[in-house]
Amino acid sequence: MVYIADWDEFLVKAEALFLRRPDRTRYTFKYRHVDSQLVLKVTDDYTCLKYKTDQASDMKRVEKLNNLFLRLMSSKKLENDAARAFEEAKIQEQQQQKRKQQQLQQQRRRGHHKE
């Protein structure tokens, strides 16, 4: 299981996962006092998304995620939400891939300038 470092990415993927399989998706969180870390986990037994933080300021984000899941679990219009979340997740993944490609291109250019 790999931790997702970016909160926005975790949020979009967690929502999309729930909307894909609302009957199988579980959301848990665990606080470890020993190392002062909060670990959030969303899984449907096939895909597991995890996010960890030790920042107290992230509690507002956790509250928003809780509200999102409560809203989705009580929603009667999951199909519309699922389509929207799937499209948003797809767009965000494309944007991330584009950013990574741009970073690689910049690194390559810098490498050529050093020589």
PDB file of N, CA and C in Angstrom, residues 3 7 9-11 13 20 42 49 53 57 59 62 73-74 77 86 88 90-91 100:
ATOM      1  N   TYR A   3       1.299   5.353   0.150  1.00  0.00           N
ATOM      2  CA  TYR A   3       0.666   6.562   0.644  1.00  0.00           C
ATOM      3  C   TYR A   3       0.647   7.621  -0.465  1.00  0.00           C
ATOM      4  N   TRP A   7      -2.780  15.917  -0.787  1.00  0.00           N
ATOM      5  CA  TRP A   7      -4.127  15.819  -0.233  1.00  0.00           C
ATOM      6  C   TRP A   7      -5.195  15.888  -1.325  1.00  0.00           C
ATOM      7  N   GLU A   9      -5.089  15.114  -4.454  1.00  0.00           N
ATOM      8  CA  GLU A   9      -5.101  13.865  -5.221  1.00  0.00           C
ATOM      9  C   GLU A   9      -5.808  12.762  -4.430  1.00  0.00           C
ATOM     10  N   PHE A  10      -5.495  12.668  -3.134  1.00  0.00           N
ATOM     11  CA  PHE A  10      -6.136  11.668  -2.281  1.00  0.00           C
ATOM     12  C   PHE A  10      -7.647  11.889  -2.241  1.00  0.00           C
ATOM     13  N   LEU A  11      -8.060  13.130  -2.080  1.00  0.00           N
ATOM     14  CA  LEU A  11      -9.479  13.451  -1.980  1.00  0.00           C
ATOM     15  C   LEU A  11     -10.226  13.061  -3.251  1.00  0.00           C
ATOM     16  N   LYS A  13      -9.310  10.925  -5.650  1.00  0.00           N
ATOM     17  CA  LYS A  13      -9.283   9.480  -5.871  1.00  0.00           C
ATOM     18  C   LYS A  13     -10.183   8.743  -4.879  1.00  0.00           C
ATOM     19  N   ARG A  20     -17.396   4.624  -7.576  1.00  0.00           N
ATOM     20  CA  ARG A  20     -17.307   3.449  -8.444  1.00  0.00           C
ATOM     21  C   ARG A  20     -17.929   2.226  -7.783  1.00  0.00           C
ATOM     22  N   VAL A  42      -8.906   4.544   2.482  1.00  0.00           N
ATOM     23  CA  VAL A  42     -10.137   4.287   1.729  1.00  0.00           C
ATOM     24  C   VAL A  42      -9.843   3.085   0.840  1.00  0.00           C
ATOM     25  N   LEU A  49      -6.250   3.323  -0.914  1.00  0.00           N
ATOM     26  CA  LEU A  49      -5.673   4.663  -0.911  1.00  0.00           C
ATOM     27  C   LEU A  49      -5.373   5.055   0.526  1.00  0.00           C
ATOM     28  N   THR A  53      -0.650  12.120   7.908  1.00  0.00           N
ATOM     29  CA  THR A  53      -0.246  13.473   8.256  1.00  0.00           C
ATOM     30  C   THR A  53       0.074  13.547   9.739  1.00  0.00           C
ATOM     31  N   SER A  57      -3.217  21.150  11.380  1.00  0.00           N
ATOM     32  CA  SER A  57      -3.987  21.954  10.417  1.00  0.00           C
ATOM     33  C   SER A  57      -4.747  21.082   9.415  1.00  0.00           C
ATOM     34  N   MET A  59      -6.688  18.733  10.088  1.00  0.00           N
ATOM     35  CA  MET A  59      -7.947  18.247  10.663  1.00  0.00           C
ATOM     36  C   MET A  59      -9.154  18.846   9.940  1.00  0.00           C
ATOM     37  N   VAL A  62      -9.705  16.641   7.017  1.00  0.00           N
ATOM     38  CA  VAL A  62     -10.310  15.368   7.434  1.00  0.00           C
ATOM     39  C   VAL A  62     -11.798  15.571   7.668  1.00  0.00           C
ATOM     40  N   MET A  73     -22.875   8.927   1.069  1.00  0.00           N
ATOM     41  CA  MET A  73     -23.542   7.720   1.564  1.00  0.00           C
ATOM     42  C   MET A  73     -25.041   7.909   1.710  1.00  0.00           C
ATOM     43  N   SER A  74     -25.472   9.145   1.882  1.00  0.00           N
ATOM     44  CA  SER A  74     -26.904   9.396   2.033  1.00  0.00           C
ATOM     45  C   SER A  74     -27.534   9.952   0.754  1.00  0.00           C
ATOM     46  N   LYS A  77     -28.478  10.335  -5.630  1.00  0.00           N
ATOM     47  CA  LYS A  77     -28.062  10.618  -7.005  1.00  0.00           C
ATOM     48  C   LYS A  77     -26.604  10.225  -7.224  1.00  0.00           C
ATOM     49  N   PHE A  86     -15.608  10.652 -11.687  1.00  0.00           N
ATOM     50  CA  PHE A  86     -14.745   9.898 -12.592  1.00  0.00           C
ATOM     51  C   PHE A  86     -14.066  10.835 -13.579  1.00  0.00           C
ATOM     52  N   GLU A  88     -13.543  14.079 -13.200  1.00  0.00           N
ATOM     53  CA  GLU A  88     -12.600  14.940 -12.477  1.00  0.00           C
ATOM     54  C   GLU A  88     -11.300  14.196 -12.184  1.00  0.00           C
ATOM     55  N   LYS A  90     -10.073  11.686 -13.839  1.00  0.00           N
ATOM     56  CA  LYS A  90      -9.381  11.478 -15.106  1.00  0.00           C
ATOM     57  C   LYS A  90      -8.644  12.748 -15.537  1.00  0.00           C
ATOM     58  N   ILE A  91      -9.295  13.886 -15.406  1.00  0.00           N
ATOM     59  CA  ILE A  91      -8.672  15.162 -15.762  1.00  0.00           C
ATOM     60  C   ILE A  91      -7.484  15.447 -14.862  1.00  0.00           C
ATOM     61  N   LYS A 100       4.423  16.109 -14.851  1.00  0.00           N
ATOM     62  CA  LYS A 100       5.608  15.245 -14.733  1.00  0.00           C
ATOM     63  C   LYS A 100       6.428  15.280 -16.016  1.00  0.00           C
TER      64      LYS A 100
END
